[in-house]
Amino acid sequence: MGERIVLGPFNRVEGDLEVHLEVAAGRVAAAYVNAPLFRGFEHILRGKDPRDALVLVPRLCGICSVSQSAAAAAALREAIGLAVPANGELAANLVLAAENLADHFTHFYLFFMPDFARDAYAERPWFAAAQARFKAVRGTAAAEAVPARAAFLELTGLLAGKWPHTLSLQPGGSARAVSAAEKVRLYALLREFRRWLERHTFGDTLEAIGALDSIDALASWAAARAPASSDLRLFLEIADDLGLARIGRATDRFLSYGAYTLAGRPLFARGLWQPEEATVTAFDPDDIREDLSHAWMRGQTRHPWRGVTEPDPDKDGAYSWCKAPRLAGQVVECGALARQMVDGHPLARDLVAREGGSVRARVLCRLLELALVLPAMESWVHALRPGEPFCAHGPLPDEATGCGLVEAARGALGHWLAIRHGRIASYQIVAPTTWNFSPRDAAGTPGALEQALVGLPVDDARVPLAVQHVVRSFDPCMVCTVH
Amino acid sequence: MNLLWLQSGGCGGCTMSLLCADSSDLLGSLADAGIRILWHPSLSEESGAEALELLAACAAGEHPVDLLCVEGALLRGPDGSGRFHMLGGSGRPMIAWVRELAARARYTLAIGSCAAWGGVTAAGPNPAGACGLQYEGDTPGGLLGSDYRSAAGLPVINVAGCPTHPGWVVETLMALSLGQFGSDALDALARPRFYADQLVHHGCSRNEYYEFKASAEKPSDQGCLMENMGCKGTQAHADCNLRPWNGSGSCTRGGYACISCTEPGFEEPGHPFVQTPKVAGIPIGLPSDMPKAWFVALAALSKSATPRRVRDNAVADHLAVAPAIRRTGLK
Ligand code: SF4
Ligand code: SF4
């Protein structure tokens, strides 16, 4: 039997994470992922006025608080039976997109790239550039990206009052109407962020990045530029040298709930990509089950409509507060790579076809979304019509159910709400990182990250960098996971 | 000054909010004020064993901890064991780490309402046994006990808010680092007075509607949010409408009520957050420094004098009636 390693605290992820590795012959033989924090939001919500969900659920998570609001608003919308006016959809999409893009951006600059500036890489040819740019706290990227992010999030000040934790996203749309003058300011803020991205992140136009349609196109794009000419270019250099396309593969089964819907049409499609069929199919949210066999939770495997959250800290065989969601019994991965696979972006499809869902593919798809969504946001601002309604209204029923499925930056987020006697009778949440970082299920099948870690080299038991890259490639958010 | 930042049972939102500080270079300004980030979970390089060694060295007094910032509620459950939040990799509850480090810290700061009072994590049946560092709701005590004083002789500084405003955090840290923050800078709930001596109502863009009791009736209306929509701006201590959020925002500017997130116990208002509880048609949460009879008399008077512009705009989501252009002779 090999050695056992416990890794933690895993910082630069949102919240707490601990990873247990069984190592044999210098490689990971098995991984066990533990979310060591439990707050119990599903209990807190029970018995409350249904509208209170809009106050409480954003506080599940400070990094995707708007996604939580959007899911709660969607669940309430279904329960009330409201149709959102066009302005309301546009404004809510803008707020959600601002958060999702800020997340991708924060992940790249503050959470993921600093690991390449560690002294362990001092011998690599790209090290000097990586260190100058990405060194934690001291690199130029931290100094420049933090203010650029803050400036971009001024969009949320205008459209949502504040970020995180807004109450502007309502079941019927947005409580914050936009005036004609504010439209112009919103547009200016988007253009400012576009300039930053084009100058520093990409060294090219967003449109040119969004149009990269294959690994070969990406390679020739890189070949035409010096390694330190942009942050994307530097990442590609590092990824090539360290083989980041060869590590971190999970099931290659990808789920997306579909993102940024306007008048019934999502910008990014909803669906399930299955490797056996190499195609996208529809999926039924009724096929979701949360398995509790290895979670410190009492109860049976159930659909979230009938799910319970009863902590049992002494349960035998359990090792995480995270439940194990499965779709028709299968482990699925969600996130930007999954969204782009399901939507059919040619670069994402080529990456997975030739290399599988790797560390490189996940990071590239996040950057790709920065390039794809910002132009969409510009068009949404153009489409706003000041003076026309932003919010529909309707009375809350005493008995109803509603389900809200949205895409957070990290992927598929679902809220399932049941109202009885005018109060919340049940509220169940399945967050993106719950999918990606789930523990084993009753059949013993490991979750997506647990699979993605197997086989990695562990050269330094204190800080196994390959393990860190794989974990962070999922951009985990543990506070969401266990809520 | 060395800054050590820990995330306990919260949502991480206060850190995310901090990164929205509107300074041109947040990390540079902190460094410039003489603040050195010893470790921060979102920002620091050190992970795993390296991070644990660093924390252990702080706990042992090998690194001075001048500014201990704790974000998130302290989780005492289940049954006082603290196992609902173990610090990853350490096999020890976070509350044990916090007790140990707070005993060393020159200043201890609760970042956000979770760390200050328990916050939303303590709502409902408080399943995780959440409390604040030195308060449990509005009751002194909390994890460290009401007698706790940091090495500099101050109680826990409650930089409360949900999330807390980046300006409140940055200015508190800088004032401490520059030696310009003493016990007289704290209000009765140990919040920095520079923001807690204001009310959210001050500077609210809806004040004209408030004067005339021209009230919003539904989300997205422009009127005052106090009468129907649950706004506690006249009682909540914070300068949210004087110091914008994310450039130009605030809750009331965003179209929704102030839920008094800087106050202990805000998570359990005893009524739906976005609905004003009333007795005989009169809101029960009236401005704290005004006799009720006056308020009722003034409201009746001002309602009868409301200009049409204010009355109509209050229940629209855009400017329905613009101010008239008149020759005033004042030019
Ligand atoms: S909305 Fe709230 S803060 Fe603004 S004027 Fe009305 S009571 Fe005051
Ligand atoms: S306006 Fe009220 S609820 Fe909003 S941040 Fe300020 S104190 Fe908190």
XYZ file of C-alpha atoms in Angstrom, chain A residues 16 18 34-40 295-298 311-322 482, chain B residues 8-9 73-97 99 127-130 143:
59
model
C -12.416 25.372 2.226
C -9.104 19.287 1.634
C -13.545 16.794 1.213
C -15.434 20.025 1.725
C -14.784 20.611 5.429
C -17.413 23.323 6.019
C -21.155 23.039 6.598
C -23.470 26.015 7.148
C -26.926 24.576 6.498
C -21.512 12.495 2.707
C -21.961 13.274 6.391
C -25.691 13.284 5.731
C -28.582 11.057 6.734
C -26.108 16.385 8.946
C -24.679 13.262 10.536
C -21.095 14.117 11.481
C -20.249 10.647 12.775
C -21.493 8.670 9.809
C -19.355 5.663 8.899
C -17.654 5.757 5.529
C -18.470 9.408 4.935
C -15.715 11.894 4.186
C -17.302 15.156 2.981
C -20.175 17.537 3.649
C -20.760 17.491 -0.091
C -21.886 22.510 0.768
C -14.400 31.064 8.627
C -18.065 30.111 8.077
C -19.126 33.310 11.256
C -17.501 31.112 13.846
C -19.148 27.704 13.708
C -19.378 26.021 17.080
C -21.506 23.066 16.004
C -22.106 20.241 16.223
C -22.387 20.222 20.018
C -19.653 22.758 20.582
C -17.065 20.643 18.740
C -16.487 23.087 15.874
C -16.440 20.194 13.414
C -18.768 21.985 11.017
C -15.698 23.922 9.990
C -12.326 22.237 10.111
C -9.422 24.185 8.649
C -8.505 22.076 5.619
C -5.439 19.894 6.140
C -5.077 20.756 9.798
C -7.523 18.340 11.419
C -8.483 21.161 13.784
C -11.642 23.229 13.983
C -11.327 26.776 12.738
C -12.620 28.080 16.069
C -9.554 26.594 17.772
C -7.248 28.385 15.321
C -8.975 31.504 19.581
C -27.951 24.822 12.130
C -24.187 25.302 12.367
C -24.106 27.040 15.757
C -22.785 30.238 14.198
C -16.508 33.068 20.469
